[in-house]
Coordinates of C-alpha atoms in Angstrom, one line a residue:
Chain A
X1 CA 38.4 -5.4 -0.2
X2 CA 41.9 -4.2 -1.3
X3 CA 43.3 -4.3 -4.7
X4 CA 43.4 -2.2 -7.9
X5 CA 40.2 -0.3 -8.8
X6 CA 38.5 -1.6 -11.9
X7 CA 38.0 0.6 -14.9
X8 CA 34.3 0.8 -14.1
X9 CA 35.2 2.6 -10.9
X10 CA 36.7 5.5 -12.8
X11 CA 33.8 5.7 -15.3
X12 CA 31.2 5.6 -12.6
X13 CA 33.3 8.0 -10.5
X14 CA 33.4 10.5 -13.3
X15 CA 29.6 10.1 -13.7
X16 CA 29.1 10.8 -10.0
X17 CA 31.3 13.9 -10.1
X18 CA 29.4 15.2 -13.1
X19 CA 26.2 14.6 -11.3
X20 CA 27.5 16.6 -8.3
X21 CA 28.5 19.5 -10.6
X22 CA 25.1 19.3 -12.2
X23 CA 23.5 19.5 -8.7
X24 CA 25.6 22.2 -7.2
X25 CA 26.9 24.2 -10.3
X26 CA 23.9 26.5 -10.8
X27 CA 23.6 27.3 -7.1
X28 CA 27.3 28.2 -6.9
X29 CA 26.9 30.3 -10.0
X30 CA 24.2 32.5 -8.5
X31 CA 26.2 32.6 -5.3
X32 CA 29.1 34.2 -7.3
X33 CA 26.8 36.4 -9.3
X34 CA 25.1 37.8 -6.2
X35 CA 28.4 39.6 -5.6
X36 CA 28.0 41.5 -8.8
X37 CA 29.1 45.2 -8.9
X38 CA 26.3 47.8 -8.8
X39 CA 26.4 48.0 -12.7
X40 CA 26.3 44.2 -13.2
X41 CA 23.5 42.2 -14.7
X42 CA 21.9 38.8 -14.3
X43 CA 24.6 36.9 -16.2
X44 CA 28.4 37.0 -16.5
X45 CA 30.7 38.9 -17.0
X46 CA 31.1 40.2 -13.4
X47 CA 31.3 44.0 -13.5
X48 CA 33.4 44.3 -10.4
X49 CA 32.5 42.7 -7.1
X50 CA 30.5 44.3 -4.3
X51 CA 28.0 43.7 -1.5
X52 CA 25.7 46.2 -3.3
X53 CA 22.9 43.7 -3.8
X54 CA 23.0 42.3 -0.3
X55 CA 22.9 45.9 1.0
X56 CA 19.8 46.5 -1.2
X57 CA 18.1 43.6 0.6
X58 CA 18.7 45.1 4.0
X59 CA 17.6 48.6 3.0
X60 CA 14.0 49.8 3.1
X61 CA 11.9 47.4 1.1
X62 CA 11.9 48.3 -2.5
X63 CA 11.3 44.7 -3.3
X64 CA 8.5 43.6 -1.0
X65 CA 8.3 42.3 2.5
X66 CA 11.2 39.9 2.6
X67 CA 12.0 39.9 6.3
X68 CA 8.3 39.6 7.2
X69 CA 8.0 36.7 5.0
X70 CA 11.2 35.1 6.3
X71 CA 9.8 35.4 9.9
X72 CA 6.6 33.8 8.8
X73 CA 8.3 31.0 7.0
X74 CA 10.6 30.4 10.0
X75 CA 7.8 30.3 12.5
X76 CA 5.7 28.0 10.2
X77 CA 8.7 25.7 9.7
X78 CA 9.1 25.4 13.4
X79 CA 5.4 24.7 14.0
X80 CA 5.4 22.1 11.2
X81 CA 8.6 20.5 12.5
X82 CA 7.4 20.1 16.1
X83 CA 4.0 18.7 14.9
X84 CA 5.6 16.4 12.4
X85 CA 8.0 14.9 15.0
X86 CA 5.4 14.4 17.7
X87 CA 2.7 13.0 15.4
X88 CA 5.2 10.8 13.6
X89 CA 6.3 9.2 16.8
X90 CA 2.7 8.6 17.9
X91 CA 1.8 7.3 14.5
X92 CA 4.9 5.1 14.3
X93 CA 4.0 3.6 17.8
X94 CA 0.4 3.0 16.7
X95 CA 1.4 1.2 13.6
X96 CA 3.6 -1.3 15.5
X97 CA 0.4 -3.3 15.9
X98 CA -2.2 -4.0 13.3
X99 CA -5.5 -2.3 14.3
X100 CA -8.8 -2.0 12.6
X101 CA -8.4 0.4 9.7
X102 CA -4.6 0.4 9.8
X103 CA -4.3 -0.7 6.2
X104 CA -6.8 2.0 5.0
X105 CA -4.9 4.6 7.0
X106 CA -1.6 3.4 5.6
X107 CA -2.9 3.9 2.0
X108 CA -4.3 7.3 2.9
X109 CA -0.9 8.3 4.2
X110 CA 0.7 7.0 1.0
X111 CA -1.9 8.9 -1.1
X112 CA -1.0 12.1 0.8
X113 CA 2.5 11.8 -0.7
X114 CA 1.4 11.4 -4.3
X115 CA -1.6 13.7 -4.5
X116 CA -0.6 16.7 -6.6
X117 CA 0.1 19.6 -4.2
X118 CA -2.1 22.0 -6.1
X119 CA -5.1 19.9 -5.3
X120 CA -4.4 20.2 -1.6
X121 CA -3.9 23.9 -2.0
X122 CA -7.1 24.4 -3.9
X123 CA -9.1 22.0 -1.7
X124 CA -8.0 23.5 1.6
X125 CA -8.7 27.0 0.3
X126 CA -12.2 25.9 -0.8
X127 CA -13.0 24.3 2.5
X128 CA -12.0 27.4 4.4
X129 CA -14.0 29.6 2.2
X130 CA -17.0 27.3 2.6
X131 CA -16.7 27.5 6.4
X132 CA -16.4 31.2 6.2
X133 CA -12.9 31.2 7.7
X134 CA -10.1 33.3 6.4
X135 CA -7.1 31.5 5.0
X136 CA -4.0 32.2 7.0
X137 CA -0.5 30.7 6.8
X138 CA -0.6 29.6 10.4
X139 CA -4.0 27.8 10.0
X140 CA -4.8 26.6 6.5
X141 CA -1.2 26.9 5.3
X142 CA 0.0 24.9 8.3
X143 CA -2.5 22.2 7.7
X144 CA -1.8 22.0 4.0
X145 CA 1.9 21.6 4.6
X146 CA 1.3 18.9 7.2
X147 CA -0.2 16.7 4.5
X148 CA 3.2 16.6 2.9
X149 CA 5.6 16.5 5.9
X150 CA 3.6 14.0 8.0
X151 CA 3.7 11.2 5.5
X152 CA 7.4 11.7 5.2
X153 CA 7.9 11.6 8.9
X154 CA 5.6 8.6 9.3
X155 CA 7.4 6.6 6.5
X156 CA 10.7 7.2 8.3
X157 CA 9.2 6.0 11.6
X158 CA 7.6 3.0 10.0
X159 CA 11.0 2.0 8.6
X160 CA 12.6 2.5 12.0
X161 CA 10.0 0.5 13.9
X162 CA 10.1 -2.3 11.3
X163 CA 13.7 -2.9 12.4
X164 CA 13.1 -2.2 16.1
X165 CA 14.1 -5.0 18.6
X166 CA 11.3 -5.3 21.2
X167 CA 13.6 -7.2 23.6
X168 CA 14.8 -4.0 25.3
X169 CA 11.2 -3.0 26.0
X170 CA 10.4 -6.4 27.4
X171 CA 13.5 -6.3 29.6
X172 CA 12.4 -3.0 31.0
X173 CA 8.8 -4.2 31.5
X174 CA 10.1 -7.3 33.3
X175 CA 11.9 -5.0 35.7
X176 CA 8.7 -3.2 36.5
X177 CA 8.7 -0.2 34.2
X178 CA 5.3 1.1 33.3
X179 CA 4.4 1.9 29.7
X180 CA 5.3 5.6 29.9
X181 CA 8.7 4.7 31.5
X182 CA 9.4 2.1 28.7
X183 CA 8.7 4.8 26.1
X184 CA 10.6 7.6 27.8
X185 CA 13.7 5.6 28.8
X186 CA 13.9 2.9 26.2
X187 CA 12.1 3.7 23.0
X188 CA 12.7 7.4 22.7
X189 CA 16.5 7.3 23.2
X190 CA 16.7 4.5 20.7
X191 CA 14.8 6.3 18.0
X192 CA 16.4 9.7 18.7
X193 CA 18.8 9.8 15.7
X194 CA 16.0 9.1 13.3
X195 CA 13.9 11.8 14.9
X196 CA 16.6 14.3 14.1
X197 CA 16.1 13.3 10.4
X198 CA 12.3 13.7 10.7
X199 CA 12.8 17.1 12.3
X200 CA 15.1 18.2 9.5
X201 CA 12.7 17.1 6.9
X202 CA 9.8 18.7 8.7
X203 CA 11.4 22.0 8.9
X204 CA 13.0 22.2 5.4
X205 CA 10.0 20.8 3.5
X206 CA 7.8 23.4 5.2
X207 CA 10.3 26.2 4.8
X208 CA 10.7 25.6 1.1
X209 CA 7.1 24.6 0.3
X210 CA 5.5 26.6 -2.5
X211 CA 2.5 24.9 -4.1
X212 CA 0.7 23.9 -0.9
X213 CA 1.0 27.3 0.5
X214 CA 0.0 29.2 -2.7
X215 CA -3.7 29.2 -2.1
X216 CA -3.7 28.7 1.6
X217 CA -1.4 31.4 3.0
X218 CA -3.8 34.3 2.8
X219 CA -2.7 37.9 2.3
X220 CA 0.7 37.5 3.8
X221 CA 3.3 35.6 1.8
X222 CA 5.7 33.0 3.0
X223 CA 9.3 33.3 1.8
X224 CA 9.1 31.0 -1.3
X225 CA 5.9 32.8 -2.4
X226 CA 7.6 36.2 -1.9
X227 CA 10.7 35.0 -3.9
X228 CA 8.5 33.7 -6.7
X229 CA 6.6 37.0 -6.8
X230 CA 10.0 38.7 -7.2
X231 CA 10.9 36.6 -10.2
X232 CA 8.3 38.4 -12.3
X233 CA 9.2 42.0 -11.5
X234 CA 12.8 42.0 -10.2
X235 CA 15.4 41.8 -12.9
X236 CA 18.6 42.7 -10.9
X237 CA 21.0 40.4 -9.0
X238 CA 19.2 41.3 -5.8
X239 CA 17.2 38.2 -6.6
X240 CA 20.5 36.2 -6.5
X241 CA 21.5 37.9 -3.3
X242 CA 18.2 36.7 -1.7
X243 CA 18.7 33.3 -3.2
X244 CA 22.2 33.0 -1.8
X245 CA 21.1 34.2 1.6
X246 CA 18.2 31.7 1.9
X247 CA 20.4 28.9 0.6
X248 CA 23.1 29.8 3.2
X249 CA 20.4 29.8 5.8
X250 CA 19.2 26.3 4.7
X251 CA 22.7 25.0 4.8
X252 CA 23.3 26.3 8.3
X253 CA 20.1 24.7 9.5
X254 CA 21.3 21.4 7.9
X255 CA 24.7 21.9 9.6
X256 CA 23.0 22.4 13.0
X257 CA 21.1 19.2 12.6
X258 CA 24.3 17.3 11.5
X259 CA 26.1 18.6 14.5
X260 CA 23.3 17.5 16.8
X261 CA 23.2 14.1 15.2
X262 CA 27.0 13.6 15.7
X263 CA 26.7 14.8 19.3
X264 CA 23.9 12.3 20.0
X265 CA 26.0 9.6 18.4
X266 CA 29.1 10.4 20.4
X267 CA 27.2 10.7 23.6
X268 CA 25.9 7.2 22.9
X269 CA 29.3 5.9 22.2
X270 CA 30.6 7.3 25.4
X271 CA 27.9 5.5 27.5
X272 CA 29.2 2.3 25.9
X273 CA 26.0 0.9 24.6
X274 CA 25.6 -0.8 21.3
X275 CA 21.8 -0.3 21.3
X276 CA 20.3 1.1 18.2
X277 CA 23.1 -0.1 15.9
X278 CA 22.0 -0.6 12.4
X279 CA 19.3 2.0 12.7
X280 CA 21.0 4.9 11.0
Chain B
X1 CA -4.4 6.3 31.0
X2 CA -2.7 3.1 32.1
X3 CA -5.8 1.0 31.9
X4 CA -6.6 2.5 28.6
X5 CA -3.2 1.6 27.2
X6 CA -3.9 -2.0 28.2
X7 CA -6.2 -2.4 25.3
X8 CA -3.8 -2.4 22.4
X9 CA -6.4 -1.5 19.8
X10 CA -7.6 1.5 21.7
X11 CA -4.1 2.6 22.3
X12 CA -3.2 2.4 18.6
X13 CA -6.3 4.3 17.7
X14 CA -5.6 7.0 20.3
X15 CA -2.0 7.4 19.0
X16 CA -3.0 7.5 15.4
X17 CA -6.0 9.8 15.9
X18 CA -4.2 13.2 15.4
X19 CA -2.8 12.0 12.1
X20 CA -6.3 10.7 11.1
X21 CA -7.9 14.1 12.1
X22 CA -5.3 16.1 10.2
X23 CA -5.5 14.0 7.0
X24 CA -9.3 14.0 7.2
X25 CA -9.6 17.7 7.5
X26 CA -6.7 18.8 5.2
X27 CA -6.7 16.0 2.7
X28 CA -9.9 13.9 2.4
X29 CA -12.4 16.7 3.0
X30 CA -10.7 19.0 0.5
X31 CA -10.6 16.3 -2.1
X32 CA -14.3 15.6 -1.4
X33 CA -14.9 19.4 -1.8
X34 CA -13.1 19.5 -5.1
X35 CA -15.0 16.5 -6.4
X36 CA -18.3 18.1 -5.4
X37 CA -17.4 21.4 -7.0
X38 CA -16.4 19.7 -10.2
X39 CA -20.1 19.1 -10.9
X40 CA -21.1 22.8 -10.2
X41 CA -21.9 25.1 -13.0
X42 CA -20.3 28.4 -13.8
X43 CA -20.9 31.5 -15.8
X44 CA -18.4 34.1 -16.7
X45 CA -19.0 35.9 -13.4
X46 CA -20.2 33.4 -10.9
X47 CA -20.4 29.8 -10.0
X48 CA -23.6 28.0 -8.8
X49 CA -24.3 24.7 -7.1
X50 CA -25.5 22.0 -9.5
X51 CA -25.0 18.4 -10.5
X52 CA -24.1 18.5 -14.1
X53 CA -21.3 17.0 -16.2
X54 CA -20.6 20.1 -18.3
X55 CA -17.1 20.5 -17.0
X56 CA -16.2 16.9 -17.7
X57 CA -17.9 17.1 -21.1
X58 CA -15.8 20.0 -22.0
X59 CA -12.6 18.4 -20.6
X60 CA -13.0 15.1 -22.6
X61 CA -14.2 16.9 -25.7
X62 CA -11.4 19.5 -26.0
X63 CA -8.4 18.6 -28.2
X64 CA -6.4 21.3 -26.4
X65 CA -6.9 19.5 -23.1
X66 CA -6.0 16.2 -24.7
X67 CA -2.8 17.7 -26.0
X68 CA -2.0 19.1 -22.6
X69 CA -2.5 15.7 -20.9
X70 CA -0.2 14.1 -23.5
X71 CA 2.4 16.8 -22.9
X72 CA 2.2 16.1 -19.1
X73 CA 2.7 12.3 -19.7
X74 CA 5.6 13.1 -22.0
X75 CA 7.3 15.2 -19.4
X76 CA 6.7 12.4 -16.8
X77 CA 8.1 9.6 -19.0
X78 CA 11.2 11.5 -20.2
X79 CA 12.0 12.8 -16.6
X80 CA 11.4 9.3 -15.3
X81 CA 13.8 7.7 -17.8
X82 CA 16.6 10.2 -17.1
X83 CA 16.2 10.2 -13.4
X84 CA 16.1 6.4 -13.4
X85 CA 19.4 6.1 -15.2
X86 CA 21.0 8.8 -13.0
X87 CA 19.5 7.4 -9.8
X88 CA 20.6 3.8 -10.5
X89 CA 24.1 4.8 -11.6
X90 CA 24.7 7.0 -8.6
X91 CA 23.3 4.4 -6.2
X92 CA 25.4 1.7 -7.8
X93 CA 28.6 3.7 -7.5
X94 CA 27.9 4.5 -3.9
X95 CA 27.0 1.0 -3.0
X96 CA 29.5 -1.1 -4.9
X97 CA 32.5 1.2 -5.5
X98 CA 32.7 3.3 -2.4
X99 CA 34.5 1.1 0.1
X100 CA 33.9 2.5 3.5
X101 CA 30.5 3.1 5.2
X102 CA 31.7 6.6 6.4
X103 CA 32.4 7.7 2.8
X104 CA 29.1 6.2 1.6
X105 CA 27.3 8.2 4.2
X106 CA 29.3 11.4 3.5
X107 CA 28.8 11.2 -0.3
X108 CA 25.1 10.3 0.2
X109 CA 24.7 13.4 2.3
X110 CA 26.4 15.5 -0.3
X111 CA 23.8 14.2 -2.8
X112 CA 20.9 14.9 -0.4
X113 CA 21.7 18.5 0.7
X114 CA 20.5 20.3 -2.4
X115 CA 17.2 18.6 -2.0
X116 CA 16.8 20.4 1.3
X117 CA 17.2 23.8 -0.2
X118 CA 14.5 25.9 -2.0
X119 CA 13.2 24.5 -5.3
X120 CA 12.3 28.0 -6.5
X121 CA 15.9 29.2 -5.9
X122 CA 17.2 26.1 -7.7
X123 CA 15.1 27.0 -10.7
X124 CA 16.2 30.6 -10.7
X125 CA 19.8 29.4 -10.6
X126 CA 19.5 28.0 -14.1
X127 CA 19.0 31.5 -15.5
X128 CA 22.6 32.6 -15.7
X129 CA 23.4 29.2 -17.3
X130 CA 20.8 29.0 -19.9
X131 CA 19.9 32.6 -20.7
X132 CA 20.5 34.2 -24.1
X133 CA 23.8 35.6 -22.9
X134 CA 24.3 32.8 -20.4
X135 CA 27.3 30.5 -19.8
X136 CA 26.0 27.7 -22.1
X137 CA 25.6 30.0 -25.1
X138 CA 28.9 31.8 -24.4
X139 CA 30.7 28.4 -24.4
X140 CA 28.9 27.2 -27.5
X141 CA 29.9 30.4 -29.4
X142 CA 33.5 30.4 -28.1
X143 CA 33.8 26.8 -29.3
X144 CA 32.5 27.9 -32.7
X145 CA 29.7 25.4 -32.5
X146 CA 27.1 28.0 -33.2
X147 CA 27.2 31.6 -34.5
X148 CA 24.0 32.9 -32.9
X149 CA 22.9 32.3 -29.3
X150 CA 20.8 29.2 -29.1
X151 CA 17.3 30.4 -28.2
X152 CA 15.7 27.2 -26.9
X153 CA 17.9 26.7 -23.9
X154 CA 15.9 28.8 -21.4
X155 CA 12.1 29.1 -21.5
X156 CA 11.5 25.9 -23.4
X157 CA 10.6 22.3 -22.9
X158 CA 14.2 21.5 -22.7
X159 CA 14.6 23.8 -19.7
X160 CA 11.5 22.3 -18.1
X161 CA 12.9 18.7 -18.3
X162 CA 16.3 19.9 -17.2
X163 CA 14.8 21.5 -14.1
X164 CA 12.7 18.4 -13.4
X165 CA 15.8 16.2 -13.5
X166 CA 17.7 18.6 -11.4
X167 CA 14.9 18.9 -8.7
X168 CA 13.8 15.3 -8.6
X169 CA 16.7 12.9 -9.3
X170 CA 17.2 12.7 -5.5
X171 CA 13.9 11.0 -5.2
X172 CA 15.3 8.2 -7.3
X173 CA 18.7 8.0 -5.7
X174 CA 17.5 7.7 -2.2
X175 CA 15.2 4.6 -2.4
X176 CA 17.5 2.8 -4.9
X177 CA 20.5 3.4 -2.7
X178 CA 18.5 2.2 0.2
X179 CA 17.5 -1.2 -1.4
X180 CA 20.9 -1.7 -3.0
X181 CA 22.7 -1.3 0.3
X182 CA 20.6 -4.3 1.6
X183 CA 21.7 -6.6 -1.1
X184 CA 23.7 -9.4 0.4
X185 CA 27.2 -9.1 -1.1
X186 CA 27.7 -12.9 -1.0
X187 CA 25.1 -13.2 -3.7
X188 CA 27.3 -11.3 -6.0
X189 CA 30.3 -13.4 -5.0
X190 CA 28.3 -16.5 -5.7
X191 CA 27.3 -15.2 -9.1
X192 CA 30.9 -14.4 -9.9
X193 CA 32.1 -17.8 -8.7
X194 CA 29.5 -19.4 -11.0
X195 CA 31.1 -17.6 -13.9
X196 CA 28.8 -14.7 -14.4
X197 CA 30.3 -11.6 -16.2
X198 CA 29.9 -8.2 -14.7
X199 CA 27.1 -7.4 -17.0
X200 CA 25.3 -10.6 -16.2
X201 CA 25.6 -9.9 -12.5
X202 CA 24.1 -6.5 -13.1
X203 CA 21.1 -7.8 -15.1
X204 CA 20.5 -11.1 -13.2
X205 CA 21.3 -10.1 -9.6
X206 CA 21.5 -6.4 -8.9
X207 CA 18.7 -5.1 -11.0
X208 CA 16.1 -7.7 -9.9
X209 CA 17.0 -7.1 -6.2
X210 CA 16.8 -3.4 -6.7
X211 CA 13.4 -3.4 -8.2
X212 CA 11.5 -2.3 -5.1
X213 CA 13.7 0.8 -4.7
X214 CA 13.3 1.6 -8.4
X215 CA 9.5 1.3 -8.1
X216 CA 9.4 3.6 -5.0
X217 CA 11.6 6.2 -6.7
X218 CA 9.5 6.0 -9.9
X219 CA 6.3 6.6 -7.9
X220 CA 7.8 9.7 -6.4
X221 CA 9.1 11.1 -9.7
X222 CA 6.0 10.4 -11.7
X223 CA 3.7 11.8 -9.0
X224 CA 5.8 15.0 -8.6
X225 CA 6.1 15.6 -12.4
X226 CA 2.5 14.9 -13.1
X227 CA 1.3 17.2 -10.3
X228 CA 3.7 20.0 -11.0
X229 CA 2.7 23.4 -12.3
X230 CA 5.3 25.9 -11.0
X231 CA 8.4 24.3 -12.7
X232 CA 6.7 24.3 -16.0
X233 CA 5.5 27.8 -15.6
X234 CA 8.9 29.2 -14.6
X235 CA 11.2 27.2 -16.8
X236 CA 9.1 27.6 -19.9
X237 CA 8.5 31.3 -19.4
X238 CA 4.7 30.5 -19.4
X239 CA 5.1 29.1 -23.0
X240 CA 4.3 25.5 -22.2
X241 CA 1.2 24.1 -20.6
X242 CA 0.8 21.0 -18.5
X243 CA -2.3 19.8 -16.5
X244 CA -1.2 21.6 -13.3
X245 CA -1.0 24.9 -15.2
X246 CA -4.4 24.3 -16.7
X247 CA -5.7 24.0 -13.1
X248 CA -3.9 27.1 -11.8
X249 CA -5.0 29.2 -14.8
X250 CA -8.6 28.3 -14.1
X251 CA -8.1 29.2 -10.5
X252 CA -6.6 32.5 -11.6
X253 CA -9.7 33.2 -13.6
X254 CA -11.9 32.1 -10.7
X255 CA -13.3 29.2 -12.8
X256 CA -13.3 26.9 -9.8
X257 CA -15.7 24.2 -11.2
X258 CA -13.6 23.8 -14.3
X259 CA -10.4 23.8 -12.2
X260 CA -11.9 21.2 -9.9
X261 CA -13.0 18.9 -12.8
X262 CA -9.5 19.0 -14.3
X263 CA -8.0 18.3 -10.8
X264 CA -10.3 15.3 -10.4
X265 CA -9.2 13.9 -13.7
X266 CA -5.5 14.5 -12.9
X267 CA -5.9 12.9 -9.5
X268 CA -7.6 9.8 -11.0
X269 CA -4.9 9.6 -13.6
X270 CA -2.1 9.8 -11.1
X271 CA -3.7 7.3 -8.7
X272 CA -4.3 4.8 -11.5
X273 CA -0.7 5.0 -12.6
X274 CA 0.6 4.6 -9.0
X275 CA -1.8 1.7 -8.4
X276 CA -0.4 -0.1 -11.4
X277 CA 3.1 0.6 -10.1
X278 CA 2.2 -0.7 -6.6
X279 CA 1.3 -4.0 -8.2
X280 CA 5.1 -4.6 -8.6
X281 CA 6.1 -3.9 -5.1
X282 CA 4.8 -4.4 -1.5
X283 CA 5.6 -1.1 0.0
X284 CA 4.8 -2.0 3.6
X285 CA 7.4 -4.8 3.3
X286 CA 10.0 -2.6 1.8
X287 CA 10.2 0.0 4.5

């Protein structure tokens, strides 16, 4: 393992760093520009620094219903997250055995990942109007988003259960545990780290979803819709301030999940079990 | 409950049923509805149930529509090629040049985090870079490479492809990294012992073994680019059309049957492309 790094390491390393700059550069730029002075515009130079544009966001809404849409997006993200986690576990358990129709269902799940999101948006909107129901973010929007988060969650669970060692379950069963006890005391703790990943995906994919919510959210916007609406009529750095805030919010959510994951890992290490190694 | 669980088939069905219900109601039924609607007729002011092929006749007869489909393919192919090179290179670096698992995980996370933030914001964040008075133009003019600001940076096809690459290269990195990490390192040792050069190892060992990951990433990128409408709309300043925008424009004009027909053609196109790609990889095995 030791020894001098080959030249290719430095070339590829430089490529990697460039890629990271490409990924993060623009976001960092609007982060800086959101601190523009009150006279500043959408590009450099900075005309002083201030919190002017953030203050603007918190004042009475000249720019739309940002906080309302944030609350809706957050609630919806939570709903989608919980549903995705629970149904992915159930689906993952179901797919451990082959059952009649399992292949068809697998391909429907895959199709759900690749079907253009505008079709889901349009189709769900049409179904609701045919049934005479009003589209609403918590009903049609929720369902439309699940067609995107569920396949993700399920794919992760399929991958987890493909590498799952059933010996632990059999040992528990031999000692007289019933099916529910096997699940609650053996399976669930073993798949917990992956579930944190599923939950993170469920929340963020929902929180940032645009196309699937476009025609299914009804009269009240979710945050991404609200932000996109702003791009057409807001031409001040207040847009950047909002972008910076939601990005910071997303980053803190990710951080919370990472901390939880590390905590689970440490707890596991403390109880001295090597179960679940190689699942991360 | 206990006795029910004894029948494995019934248990699996019970566990899978919520997913089946949701996908039936929010995916299959809507697709069916769109397909039915694509045969309806429409006037300027209303739509009416029918079974006619007018919408499809128009679609297949229009040279504008054909051009838009070709543009959509072009975007998909260019984005696919660029993200493939980026995805493969990044995954290769992480797998074979980063020496500890901890660093591999950390750097992989650093790549993943932007993917978990808002796409809309990430598109907006190109404005100060690419705008007429943006950083790119300032730099070019300072270097004396151009006298006038370059106009085609923002609101152009260039900007659209740049944003696609920015948004979707992660979908290439993740599956390729995932398969590459599972390559048995002793295979590479063996190839080296047998006298293979670095390039030969790459083409004869690494690339063939990474193919499933490449395929999965390609499926994601192609599906996302083909189905997109918002990136094209925002980054081109509404100056470029792809199929997704054709659909969303029709929806905006309440021409649902026409939108539905375009959507059906788009769906079939995407599914055919993906089906061809799936011939090269058994996805259930690769998970």
